[in-house]
């Protein structure tokens, strides 16, 4: 953040200098145009074939001299502007480290399938944002073979969300009706929440048409079992229809927070239904990377200073624990109590028959033939009986 502020300060300097120079240039040029116009008028007013008077010659010479001087000054100011602009570049170089080779695995994107996966994730990110043209261009240029059937769910989601942001519930209501069974399986409250919003909107916007609202209220009967308390509240608001719900004890029903909530609930439930994560994996990775990079660069520097850079050789594991905060906690991780290493795909945690869990590498190290003694309770067992644990 400090780096951004430092660069921002330099950019501000350039902008103010640039604006100052522009104003000055425009004013000077306007002045010259004005005085040259005057001289021309004066010359035109004189006899057309007579000689130019000496006073006029000297006025002309003086103006030419002034123009030359001003042009020279302006070019100097322009040069000065250049140096301010190049200072911004230097400030960026100084404030942002661009040398990341020490903290990434070069081979990570070497394989063709890894590159394709990365491109797919980028493509999906743009689809989630509704940027169809960019996603399509990437799909074509990177030969990703994502067909329009795969793109459609993202676009539909985006269209419905955009409508919800404009307080239009219809697309979301139709979507919910089309996916009702699966949403019920998920125990989703989306259906009710959408209808509740629709109802409160109707109550607030049709104060003189209670019949229409009551007609709509009949549709809510199907929620009676699960949401009886909320329905009672909604029905109570009908009493204040004429005088205006916004000045009644039910005014809280019109809180805009319900619109923010419905966008979140819709995104969460629709993503779950489509088997997608709520957030774009790309933006999550970038956010996590931005948090993890500074401490990683620091530790790398310390390791280089103390000449122990060879210690960080296991690229599957970070040299320090990095806490990315609750928002980035998705599942538990397992560190082997024997080898003190984080488990991985090649070295998964295994559960011994006594219930203790160690890593598979540790199990192999502790085994002699077909016997292994649990390092925690001395139960002897066959290493083949250990079962892989999946978190
Ligand atoms: Zn044990």
mmCIF file of C-alpha atoms and ligand atoms in Angstrom:
data_model
loop_
_atom_site.group_PDB
_atom_site.id
_atom_site.type_symbol
_atom_site.label_atom_id
_atom_site.label_comp_id
_atom_site.label_asym_id
_atom_site.label_seq_id
_atom_site.Cartn_x
_atom_site.Cartn_y
_atom_site.Cartn_z
ATOM 1 C CA UNK A 1 0.000 0.000 0.000
ATOM 2 C CA UNK A 2 2.817 2.374 0.895
ATOM 3 C CA UNK A 3 4.360 1.660 -2.479
ATOM 4 C CA UNK A 4 1.137 2.567 -4.241
ATOM 5 C CA UNK A 5 0.933 5.837 -2.281
ATOM 6 C CA UNK A 6 4.527 6.702 -3.189
ATOM 7 C CA UNK A 7 3.858 6.114 -6.898
ATOM 8 C CA UNK A 8 0.579 7.987 -6.661
ATOM 9 C CA UNK A 9 2.425 11.016 -5.251
ATOM 10 C CA UNK A 10 4.794 11.056 -8.236
ATOM 11 C CA UNK A 11 1.894 10.690 -10.682
ATOM 12 C CA UNK A 12 0.146 13.623 -8.961
ATOM 13 C CA UNK A 13 3.284 15.730 -9.453
ATOM 14 C CA UNK A 14 3.373 14.898 -13.168
ATOM 15 C CA UNK A 15 -0.312 15.673 -13.573
ATOM 16 C CA UNK A 16 -0.117 19.047 -11.837
ATOM 17 C CA UNK A 17 3.004 19.960 -13.822
ATOM 18 C CA UNK A 18 1.373 18.816 -17.027
ATOM 19 C CA UNK A 19 -1.768 20.842 -16.388
ATOM 20 C CA UNK A 20 0.311 23.917 -15.461
ATOM 21 C CA UNK A 21 2.352 23.618 -18.631
ATOM 22 C CA UNK A 22 -0.724 23.141 -20.765
ATOM 23 C CA UNK A 23 -2.435 26.229 -19.331
ATOM 24 C CA UNK A 24 0.715 28.281 -19.771
ATOM 25 C CA UNK A 25 1.181 27.115 -23.392
ATOM 26 C CA UNK A 26 -2.410 27.826 -24.346
ATOM 27 C CA UNK A 27 -2.285 31.316 -22.800
ATOM 28 C CA UNK A 28 1.044 32.221 -24.439
ATOM 29 C CA UNK A 29 -0.083 31.014 -27.866
ATOM 30 C CA UNK A 30 -3.383 32.891 -27.536
ATOM 31 C CA UNK A 31 -1.471 36.071 -26.679
ATOM 32 C CA UNK A 32 0.740 35.684 -29.725
ATOM 33 C CA UNK A 33 -2.163 35.004 -32.047
ATOM 34 C CA UNK A 34 -3.862 38.111 -30.729
ATOM 35 C CA UNK A 35 -0.831 40.381 -31.175
ATOM 36 C CA UNK A 36 0.002 38.957 -34.638
ATOM 37 C CA UNK A 37 -3.594 39.497 -35.721
ATOM 38 C CA UNK A 38 -3.283 43.122 -34.603
ATOM 39 C CA UNK A 39 -0.087 43.652 -36.547
ATOM 40 C CA UNK A 40 -1.681 42.128 -39.634
ATOM 41 C CA UNK A 41 -4.680 44.396 -39.331
ATOM 42 C CA UNK A 42 -2.365 47.401 -38.953
ATOM 43 C CA UNK A 43 -0.376 46.407 -42.026
ATOM 44 C CA UNK A 44 -3.526 45.800 -44.031
ATOM 45 C CA UNK A 45 -4.855 49.226 -43.037
ATOM 46 C CA UNK A 46 -1.793 50.955 -44.592
ATOM 47 C CA UNK A 47 -1.307 51.633 -48.355
ATOM 48 C CA UNK A 48 -1.077 48.321 -50.217
ATOM 49 C CA UNK A 49 1.862 49.248 -52.497
ATOM 50 C CA UNK A 50 3.763 51.676 -50.236
ATOM 51 C CA UNK A 51 6.974 50.747 -48.345
ATOM 52 C CA UNK A 52 6.715 49.217 -44.852
ATOM 53 C CA UNK A 53 7.387 51.917 -42.296
ATOM 54 C CA UNK A 54 10.400 51.491 -40.060
ATOM 55 C CA UNK A 55 8.249 51.461 -36.910
ATOM 56 C CA UNK A 56 6.257 48.587 -38.338
ATOM 57 C CA UNK A 57 9.469 46.701 -39.172
ATOM 58 C CA UNK A 58 10.701 47.069 -35.630
ATOM 59 C CA UNK A 59 7.329 45.936 -34.193
ATOM 60 C CA UNK A 60 7.489 42.870 -36.429
ATOM 61 C CA UNK A 61 11.077 42.111 -35.464
ATOM 62 C CA UNK A 62 10.214 42.459 -31.785
ATOM 63 C CA UNK A 63 7.282 40.060 -32.093
ATOM 64 C CA UNK A 64 9.411 37.485 -33.921
ATOM 65 C CA UNK A 65 11.998 37.745 -31.170
ATOM 66 C CA UNK A 66 9.335 37.272 -28.477
ATOM 67 C CA UNK A 67 7.893 34.235 -30.263
ATOM 68 C CA UNK A 68 11.344 32.678 -30.560
ATOM 69 C CA UNK A 69 12.072 33.260 -26.891
ATOM 70 C CA UNK A 70 8.719 31.827 -25.813
ATOM 71 C CA UNK A 71 9.176 28.753 -28.011
ATOM 72 C CA UNK A 72 12.572 28.133 -26.433
ATOM 73 C CA UNK A 73 11.073 28.493 -22.935
ATOM 74 C CA UNK A 74 8.278 26.102 -23.763
ATOM 75 C CA UNK A 75 10.690 23.491 -25.062
ATOM 76 C CA UNK A 76 12.682 23.811 -21.820
ATOM 77 C CA UNK A 77 9.526 23.318 -19.750
ATOM 78 C CA UNK A 78 8.684 20.327 -21.907
ATOM 79 C CA UNK A 79 12.079 18.798 -21.205
ATOM 80 C CA UNK A 80 11.504 19.383 -17.520
ATOM 81 C CA UNK A 81 8.202 17.504 -17.797
ATOM 82 C CA UNK A 82 10.055 14.558 -19.317
ATOM 83 C CA UNK A 83 12.314 14.253 -16.328
ATOM 84 C CA UNK A 84 9.278 14.257 -13.989
ATOM 85 C CA UNK A 85 7.642 11.515 -16.063
ATOM 86 C CA UNK A 86 10.734 9.341 -16.012
ATOM 87 C CA UNK A 87 10.863 9.799 -12.245
ATOM 88 C CA UNK A 88 7.531 7.937 -12.039
ATOM 89 C CA UNK A 89 9.126 4.958 -13.788
ATOM 90 C CA UNK A 90 12.022 4.988 -11.328
ATOM 91 C CA UNK A 91 9.628 5.230 -8.372
ATOM 92 C CA UNK A 92 7.725 2.185 -9.670
ATOM 93 C CA UNK A 93 10.982 0.243 -10.048
ATOM 94 C CA UNK A 94 12.058 1.237 -6.564
ATOM 95 C CA UNK A 95 8.767 0.448 -4.857
ATOM 96 C CA UNK A 96 7.718 -2.736 -6.578
ATOM 97 C CA UNK A 97 9.938 -5.755 -6.596
ATOM 98 C CA UNK A 98 9.687 -7.457 -9.936
ATOM 99 C CA UNK A 99 12.178 -10.189 -9.183
ATOM 100 C CA UNK A 100 9.975 -13.113 -8.197
ATOM 101 C CA UNK A 101 12.080 -15.939 -9.599
ATOM 102 C CA UNK A 102 13.147 -16.897 -6.079
ATOM 103 C CA UNK A 103 9.619 -17.699 -4.961
ATOM 104 C CA UNK A 104 8.046 -19.571 -7.820
ATOM 105 C CA UNK A 105 8.512 -22.964 -9.309
ATOM 106 C CA UNK A 106 9.684 -22.488 -12.850
ATOM 107 C CA UNK A 107 8.402 -25.847 -13.945
ATOM 108 C CA UNK A 108 4.841 -25.102 -12.732
ATOM 109 C CA UNK A 109 3.591 -24.055 -16.156
ATOM 110 C CA UNK A 110 5.998 -25.957 -18.341
ATOM 111 C CA UNK A 111 3.648 -28.789 -19.207
ATOM 112 C CA UNK A 112 1.163 -28.148 -21.943
ATOM 113 C CA UNK A 113 -1.781 -29.335 -19.869
ATOM 114 C CA UNK A 114 -0.845 -26.897 -17.086
ATOM 115 C CA UNK A 115 -0.852 -24.005 -19.542
ATOM 116 C CA UNK A 116 -4.217 -25.153 -20.829
ATOM 117 C CA UNK A 117 -5.605 -25.391 -17.296
ATOM 118 C CA UNK A 118 -4.382 -21.890 -16.546
ATOM 119 C CA UNK A 119 -5.988 -20.563 -19.718
ATOM 120 C CA UNK A 120 -9.223 -22.327 -18.842
ATOM 121 C CA UNK A 121 -9.263 -20.720 -15.399
ATOM 122 C CA UNK A 122 -8.656 -17.289 -16.940
ATOM 123 C CA UNK A 123 -11.431 -17.943 -19.471
ATOM 124 C CA UNK A 124 -13.809 -19.025 -16.702
ATOM 125 C CA UNK A 125 -12.958 -15.879 -14.754
ATOM 126 C CA UNK A 126 -14.035 -13.670 -17.650
ATOM 127 C CA UNK A 127 -17.180 -15.730 -18.168
ATOM 128 C CA UNK A 128 -18.114 -15.260 -14.526
ATOM 129 C CA UNK A 129 -17.790 -11.535 -14.990
ATOM 130 C CA UNK A 130 -19.986 -11.660 -18.067
ATOM 131 C CA UNK A 131 -17.116 -10.549 -20.330
ATOM 132 C CA UNK A 132 -18.144 -12.877 -23.108
ATOM 133 C CA UNK A 133 -16.107 -11.207 -25.872
ATOM 134 C CA UNK A 134 -12.816 -11.558 -23.981
ATOM 135 C CA UNK A 135 -13.605 -15.147 -22.965
ATOM 136 C CA UNK A 136 -14.501 -16.049 -26.533
ATOM 137 C CA UNK A 137 -11.327 -14.474 -27.925
ATOM 138 C CA UNK A 138 -9.209 -16.358 -25.400
ATOM 139 C CA UNK A 139 -11.102 -19.570 -26.088
ATOM 140 C CA UNK A 140 -10.385 -19.228 -29.791
ATOM 141 C CA UNK A 141 -6.793 -18.033 -29.612
ATOM 142 C CA UNK A 142 -5.704 -20.504 -26.934
ATOM 143 C CA UNK A 143 -7.673 -23.345 -28.614
ATOM 144 C CA UNK A 144 -9.473 -24.178 -25.357
ATOM 145 C CA UNK A 145 -12.470 -25.874 -26.980
ATOM 146 C CA UNK A 146 -14.922 -24.460 -24.437
ATOM 147 C CA UNK A 147 -18.220 -24.757 -26.312
ATOM 148 C CA UNK A 148 -21.132 -22.402 -25.936
ATOM 149 C CA UNK A 149 -23.064 -24.954 -23.831
ATOM 150 C CA UNK A 150 -20.325 -24.722 -21.195
ATOM 151 C CA UNK A 151 -20.357 -20.928 -21.336
ATOM 152 C CA UNK A 152 -24.100 -20.543 -21.039
ATOM 153 C CA UNK A 153 -24.524 -21.252 -17.282
ATOM 154 C CA UNK A 154 -22.007 -18.520 -16.445
ATOM 155 C CA UNK A 155 -23.692 -16.039 -18.702
ATOM 156 C CA UNK A 156 -27.115 -16.872 -17.337
ATOM 157 C CA UNK A 157 -25.844 -16.405 -13.794
ATOM 158 C CA UNK A 158 -24.362 -13.063 -14.741
ATOM 159 C CA UNK A 159 -27.541 -11.876 -16.490
ATOM 160 C CA UNK A 160 -29.701 -12.777 -13.480
ATOM 161 C CA UNK A 161 -27.314 -11.075 -11.057
ATOM 162 C CA UNK A 162 -27.239 -7.925 -13.153
ATOM 163 C CA UNK A 163 -31.057 -7.905 -13.165
ATOM 164 C CA UNK A 164 -31.128 -8.369 -9.373
ATOM 165 C CA UNK A 165 -28.788 -5.415 -8.984
ATOM 166 C CA UNK A 166 -31.304 -3.373 -10.992
ATOM 167 C CA UNK A 167 -33.987 -4.690 -8.603
ATOM 168 C CA UNK A 168 -35.591 -6.847 -11.255
ATOM 169 C CA UNK A 169 -36.598 -10.156 -9.685
ATOM 170 C CA UNK A 170 -38.200 -11.795 -12.712
ATOM 171 C CA UNK A 171 -35.152 -13.568 -14.237
ATOM 172 C CA UNK A 172 -34.184 -14.943 -10.819
ATOM 173 C CA UNK A 173 -37.746 -16.123 -10.118
ATOM 174 C CA UNK A 174 -37.914 -17.960 -13.460
ATOM 175 C CA UNK A 175 -34.515 -19.542 -12.832
ATOM 176 C CA UNK A 176 -35.593 -20.720 -9.382
ATOM 177 C CA UNK A 177 -38.825 -22.156 -10.791
ATOM 178 C CA UNK A 178 -36.837 -24.081 -13.407
ATOM 179 C CA UNK A 179 -34.442 -25.535 -10.814
ATOM 180 C CA UNK A 180 -36.892 -25.936 -7.954
ATOM 181 C CA UNK A 181 -36.332 -29.631 -7.254
ATOM 182 C CA UNK A 182 -32.590 -29.420 -7.075
ATOM 183 C CA UNK A 183 -32.727 -26.269 -4.943
ATOM 184 C CA UNK A 184 -35.060 -28.056 -2.529
ATOM 185 C CA UNK A 185 -32.560 -30.895 -2.316
ATOM 186 C CA UNK A 186 -29.934 -28.328 -1.353
ATOM 187 C CA UNK A 187 -32.312 -27.010 1.299
ATOM 188 C CA UNK A 188 -32.026 -23.586 -0.318
ATOM 189 C CA UNK A 189 -33.969 -20.628 1.050
ATOM 190 C CA UNK A 190 -33.566 -18.702 -2.194
ATOM 191 C CA UNK A 191 -37.094 -19.341 -3.454
ATOM 192 C CA UNK A 192 -38.715 -17.925 -0.316
ATOM 193 C CA UNK A 193 -36.352 -14.986 -0.082
ATOM 194 C CA UNK A 194 -37.086 -13.955 -3.678
ATOM 195 C CA UNK A 195 -40.835 -14.161 -3.152
ATOM 196 C CA UNK A 196 -40.560 -12.259 0.114
ATOM 197 C CA UNK A 197 -38.807 -9.435 -1.697
ATOM 198 C CA UNK A 198 -41.366 -9.510 -4.476
ATOM 199 C CA UNK A 199 -44.144 -9.306 -1.889
ATOM 200 C CA UNK A 200 -42.663 -6.383 0.051
ATOM 201 C CA UNK A 201 -42.013 -4.524 -3.198
ATOM 202 C CA UNK A 202 -45.658 -5.011 -4.187
ATOM 203 C CA UNK A 203 -46.923 -3.888 -0.782
ATOM 204 C CA UNK A 204 -44.797 -0.763 -0.945
ATOM 205 C CA UNK A 205 -45.552 0.153 -4.544
ATOM 206 C CA UNK A 206 -49.300 -0.675 -4.749
ATOM 207 C CA UNK A 207 -50.788 1.070 -1.707
ATOM 208 C CA UNK A 208 -54.198 1.367 -3.374
ATOM 209 C CA UNK A 209 -54.445 -2.062 -4.936
ATOM 210 C CA UNK A 210 -54.716 -4.522 -2.046
ATOM 211 C CA UNK A 211 -56.569 -7.061 -4.201
ATOM 212 C CA UNK A 212 -53.540 -7.526 -6.430
ATOM 213 C CA UNK A 213 -51.224 -7.990 -3.471
ATOM 214 C CA UNK A 214 -53.609 -10.461 -1.822
ATOM 215 C CA UNK A 215 -53.825 -12.406 -5.073
ATOM 216 C CA UNK A 216 -50.040 -12.658 -5.083
ATOM 217 C CA UNK A 217 -49.970 -13.567 -1.388
ATOM 218 C CA UNK A 218 -51.809 -16.797 -2.202
ATOM 219 C CA UNK A 219 -48.672 -17.998 -3.960
ATOM 220 C CA UNK A 220 -46.845 -17.782 -0.661
ATOM 221 C CA UNK A 221 -49.086 -20.436 0.906
ATOM 222 C CA UNK A 222 -46.629 -23.142 -0.085
ATOM 223 C CA UNK A 223 -44.017 -21.618 2.246
ATOM 224 C CA UNK A 224 -46.383 -21.781 5.248
ATOM 225 C CA UNK A 225 -44.859 -24.885 6.730
ATOM 226 C CA UNK A 226 -41.231 -23.852 6.641
ATOM 227 C CA UNK A 227 -41.467 -20.086 7.067
ATOM 228 C CA UNK A 228 -44.601 -19.504 9.135
ATOM 229 C CA UNK A 229 -43.052 -16.793 11.351
ATOM 230 C CA UNK A 230 -41.774 -14.774 8.394
ATOM 231 C CA UNK A 231 -45.112 -15.113 6.614
ATOM 232 C CA UNK A 232 -46.926 -13.755 9.669
ATOM 233 C CA UNK A 233 -44.687 -10.704 9.546
ATOM 234 C CA UNK A 234 -45.350 -10.247 5.819
ATOM 235 C CA UNK A 235 -49.104 -10.494 6.341
ATOM 236 C CA UNK A 236 -48.863 -8.002 9.212
ATOM 237 C CA UNK A 237 -47.341 -5.466 6.837
ATOM 238 C CA UNK A 238 -50.570 -5.575 4.785
ATOM 239 C CA UNK A 239 -52.313 -3.646 7.562
ATOM 240 C CA UNK A 240 -50.141 -0.638 6.823
ATOM 241 C CA UNK A 241 -50.488 -0.745 3.052
ATOM 242 C CA UNK A 242 -52.591 2.406 2.750
ATOM 243 C CA UNK A 243 -50.666 4.615 5.136
ATOM 244 C CA UNK A 244 -47.331 3.392 3.698
ATOM 245 C CA UNK A 245 -45.179 0.546 4.999
ATOM 246 C CA UNK A 246 -42.110 2.787 5.148
ATOM 247 C CA UNK A 247 -43.579 4.709 8.112
ATOM 248 C CA UNK A 248 -44.917 1.589 9.860
ATOM 249 C CA UNK A 249 -43.343 -0.836 12.330
ATOM 250 C CA UNK A 250 -42.725 -3.025 9.253
ATOM 251 C CA UNK A 251 -40.411 -0.486 7.604
ATOM 252 C CA UNK A 252 -37.471 -2.842 8.201
ATOM 253 C CA UNK A 253 -38.867 -5.067 5.429
ATOM 254 C CA UNK A 254 -37.880 -2.388 2.922
ATOM 255 C CA UNK A 255 -34.277 -2.251 4.087
ATOM 256 C CA UNK A 256 -31.999 -2.265 1.001
ATOM 257 C CA UNK A 257 -29.872 -4.847 2.802
ATOM 258 C CA UNK A 258 -32.342 -7.510 1.589
ATOM 259 C CA UNK A 259 -31.315 -6.704 -1.988
ATOM 260 C CA UNK A 260 -27.644 -7.155 -1.167
ATOM 261 C CA UNK A 261 -28.505 -10.347 0.646
ATOM 262 C CA UNK A 262 -30.481 -11.781 -2.256
ATOM 263 C CA UNK A 263 -27.508 -11.257 -4.625
ATOM 264 C CA UNK A 264 -25.237 -13.159 -2.231
ATOM 265 C CA UNK A 265 -27.763 -15.942 -1.628
ATOM 266 C CA UNK A 266 -28.446 -16.302 -5.328
ATOM 267 C CA UNK A 267 -24.731 -16.482 -6.209
ATOM 268 C CA UNK A 268 -24.030 -19.003 -3.452
ATOM 269 C CA UNK A 269 -26.968 -21.292 -4.213
ATOM 270 C CA UNK A 270 -26.659 -21.085 -7.998
ATOM 271 C CA UNK A 271 -22.933 -21.832 -7.840
ATOM 272 C CA UNK A 272 -23.551 -24.776 -5.507
ATOM 273 C CA UNK A 273 -26.209 -26.084 -7.886
ATOM 274 C CA UNK A 274 -23.840 -25.844 -10.841
ATOM 275 C CA UNK A 275 -20.998 -27.389 -8.883
ATOM 276 C CA UNK A 276 -18.883 -24.236 -9.025
ATOM 277 C CA UNK A 277 -17.056 -22.331 -6.326
ATOM 278 C CA UNK A 278 -18.739 -19.064 -5.331
ATOM 279 C CA UNK A 279 -15.669 -17.000 -6.146
ATOM 280 C CA UNK A 280 -13.562 -17.124 -9.261
ATOM 281 C CA UNK A 281 -10.559 -19.398 -8.563
ATOM 282 C CA UNK A 282 -8.363 -16.899 -10.405
ATOM 283 C CA UNK A 283 -9.249 -13.934 -8.196
ATOM 284 C CA UNK A 284 -8.896 -16.095 -5.069
ATOM 285 C CA UNK A 285 -5.415 -17.196 -6.181
ATOM 286 C CA UNK A 286 -4.355 -13.655 -6.968
ATOM 287 C CA UNK A 287 -5.652 -12.344 -3.645
ATOM 288 C CA UNK A 288 -3.932 -15.141 -1.754
ATOM 289 C CA UNK A 289 -0.744 -14.556 -3.759
ATOM 290 C CA UNK A 290 -0.735 -10.832 -2.982
ATOM 291 C CA UNK A 291 -0.938 -11.627 0.729
ATOM 292 C CA UNK A 292 1.627 -14.421 0.651
ATOM 293 C CA UNK A 293 4.220 -12.817 -1.609
ATOM 294 C CA UNK A 294 5.653 -10.105 0.699
ATOM 295 C CA UNK A 295 6.452 -12.499 3.600
ATOM 296 C CA UNK A 296 7.833 -15.052 1.130
ATOM 297 C CA UNK A 297 10.106 -12.455 -0.475
ATOM 298 C CA UNK A 298 11.247 -11.367 2.989
ATOM 299 C CA UNK A 299 12.078 -14.862 4.144
ATOM 300 C CA UNK A 300 13.889 -15.510 0.888
ATOM 301 C CA UNK A 301 16.044 -12.445 1.451
ATOM 302 C CA UNK A 302 16.844 -13.507 5.012
ATOM 303 C CA UNK A 303 17.716 -16.999 3.798
ATOM 304 C CA UNK A 304 20.040 -15.593 1.144
ATOM 305 C CA UNK A 305 21.742 -13.283 3.649
ATOM 306 C CA UNK A 306 22.368 -16.147 6.018
ATOM 307 C CA UNK A 307 23.363 -18.363 3.121
ATOM 308 C CA UNK A 308 20.813 -21.035 3.898
ATOM 309 C CA UNK A 309 18.793 -20.633 0.704
ATOM 310 C CA UNK A 310 19.271 -24.343 -0.015
ATOM 311 C CA UNK A 311 16.982 -25.138 2.913
ATOM 312 C CA UNK A 312 13.868 -24.270 0.934
ATOM 313 C CA UNK A 313 14.029 -27.036 -1.580
ATOM 314 C CA UNK A 314 10.665 -28.670 -1.102
ATOM 315 C CA UNK A 315 8.590 -26.622 -3.508
ATOM 316 C CA UNK A 316 5.338 -28.231 -2.364
ATOM 317 C CA UNK A 317 5.772 -26.693 1.039
ATOM 318 C CA UNK A 318 6.322 -23.113 2.104
ATOM 319 C CA UNK A 319 9.271 -22.294 4.385
ATOM 320 C CA UNK A 320 7.023 -20.409 6.809
ATOM 321 C CA UNK A 321 3.389 -20.689 7.724
ATOM 322 C CA UNK A 322 1.423 -17.953 6.017
ATOM 323 C CA UNK A 323 -1.918 -17.009 7.467
ATOM 324 C CA UNK A 324 -4.211 -15.777 4.722
ATOM 325 C CA UNK A 325 -7.085 -15.135 7.122
ATOM 326 C CA UNK A 326 -10.424 -16.830 7.562
ATOM 327 C CA UNK A 327 -11.710 -15.976 4.107
ATOM 328 C CA UNK A 328 -9.049 -18.208 2.569
ATOM 329 C CA UNK A 329 -9.562 -21.227 4.797
ATOM 330 C CA UNK A 330 -11.138 -24.024 2.836
ATOM 331 C CA UNK A 331 -10.002 -27.313 4.308
ATOM 332 C CA UNK A 332 -7.768 -28.698 6.984
ATOM 333 C CA UNK A 333 -4.192 -29.581 6.256
ATOM 334 C CA UNK A 334 -2.206 -32.321 7.870
ATOM 335 C CA UNK A 335 1.387 -32.100 8.994
ATOM 336 C CA UNK A 336 3.039 -35.392 9.836
ATOM 337 C CA UNK A 337 3.993 -35.457 13.528
ATOM 338 C CA UNK A 338 6.947 -37.736 12.770
ATOM 339 C CA UNK A 339 8.529 -36.127 9.701
ATOM 340 C CA UNK A 340 7.174 -32.644 10.422
ATOM 341 C CA UNK A 341 6.138 -32.224 6.806
ATOM 342 C CA UNK A 342 2.871 -31.157 5.324
ATOM 343 C CA UNK A 343 1.054 -34.005 3.635
ATOM 344 C CA UNK A 344 0.747 -33.959 -0.140
ATOM 345 C CA UNK A 345 -0.706 -36.034 -2.955
ATOM 346 C CA UNK A 346 2.410 -38.196 -3.035
ATOM 347 C CA UNK A 347 2.700 -38.375 0.723
ATOM 348 C CA UNK A 348 -0.855 -38.511 2.096
ATOM 349 C CA UNK A 349 -1.811 -38.972 5.735
ATOM 350 C CA UNK A 350 -2.613 -42.562 6.725
ATOM 351 C CA UNK A 351 -4.613 -43.847 9.673
ATOM 352 C CA UNK A 352 -3.149 -46.750 11.598
ATOM 353 C CA UNK A 353 -5.483 -49.353 13.052
ATOM 354 C CA UNK A 354 -4.974 -47.857 16.529
ATOM 355 C CA UNK A 355 -6.401 -44.575 15.254
ATOM 356 C CA UNK A 356 -3.176 -42.540 15.144
ATOM 357 C CA UNK A 357 -2.468 -40.700 11.931
ATOM 358 C CA UNK A 358 0.988 -40.228 10.397
ATOM 359 C CA UNK A 359 2.213 -39.609 6.856
ATOM 360 C CA UNK A 360 2.762 -42.494 4.464
ATOM 361 C CA UNK A 361 6.479 -41.709 4.159
ATOM 362 C CA UNK A 362 6.777 -41.952 7.932
ATOM 363 C CA UNK A 363 4.916 -45.256 7.859
ATOM 364 C CA UNK A 364 7.396 -46.621 5.292
ATOM 365 C CA UNK A 365 10.345 -45.403 7.371
ATOM 366 C CA UNK A 366 9.006 -47.003 10.542
ATOM 367 C CA UNK A 367 8.072 -50.325 8.923
ATOM 368 C CA UNK A 368 10.292 -53.354 9.059
ATOM 369 C CA UNK A 369 9.004 -55.976 6.690
ATOM 370 C CA UNK A 370 5.288 -56.370 7.269
ATOM 371 C CA UNK A 371 5.405 -54.994 10.786
ATOM 372 C CA UNK A 372 5.164 -51.498 12.127
ATOM 373 C CA UNK A 373 4.928 -50.226 15.667
ATOM 374 C CA UNK A 374 2.793 -47.133 16.182
ATOM 375 C CA UNK A 375 5.091 -44.374 17.437
ATOM 376 C CA UNK A 376 2.405 -43.151 19.856
ATOM 377 C CA UNK A 377 0.959 -46.299 21.313
ATOM 378 C CA UNK A 378 3.097 -49.327 20.859
ATOM 379 C CA UNK A 379 0.454 -51.297 18.942
ATOM 380 C CA UNK A 380 2.121 -53.552 16.446
ATOM 381 C CA UNK A 381 0.389 -53.863 13.122
ATOM 382 C CA UNK A 382 0.738 -54.571 9.422
ATOM 383 C CA UNK A 383 1.563 -51.391 7.437
ATOM 384 C CA UNK A 384 -0.813 -52.579 4.711
ATOM 385 C CA UNK A 385 -3.734 -52.112 7.131
ATOM 386 C CA UNK A 386 -3.156 -48.352 7.259
ATOM 387 C CA UNK A 387 -5.830 -46.395 5.389
ATOM 388 C CA UNK A 388 -5.361 -43.117 3.520
ATOM 389 C CA UNK A 389 -7.174 -40.228 5.176
ATOM 390 C CA UNK A 390 -8.793 -37.614 2.979
ATOM 391 C CA UNK A 391 -9.669 -34.265 4.513
HETATM 392 ZN ZN1 LIG B 1 -1.220 -45.790 17.815
#
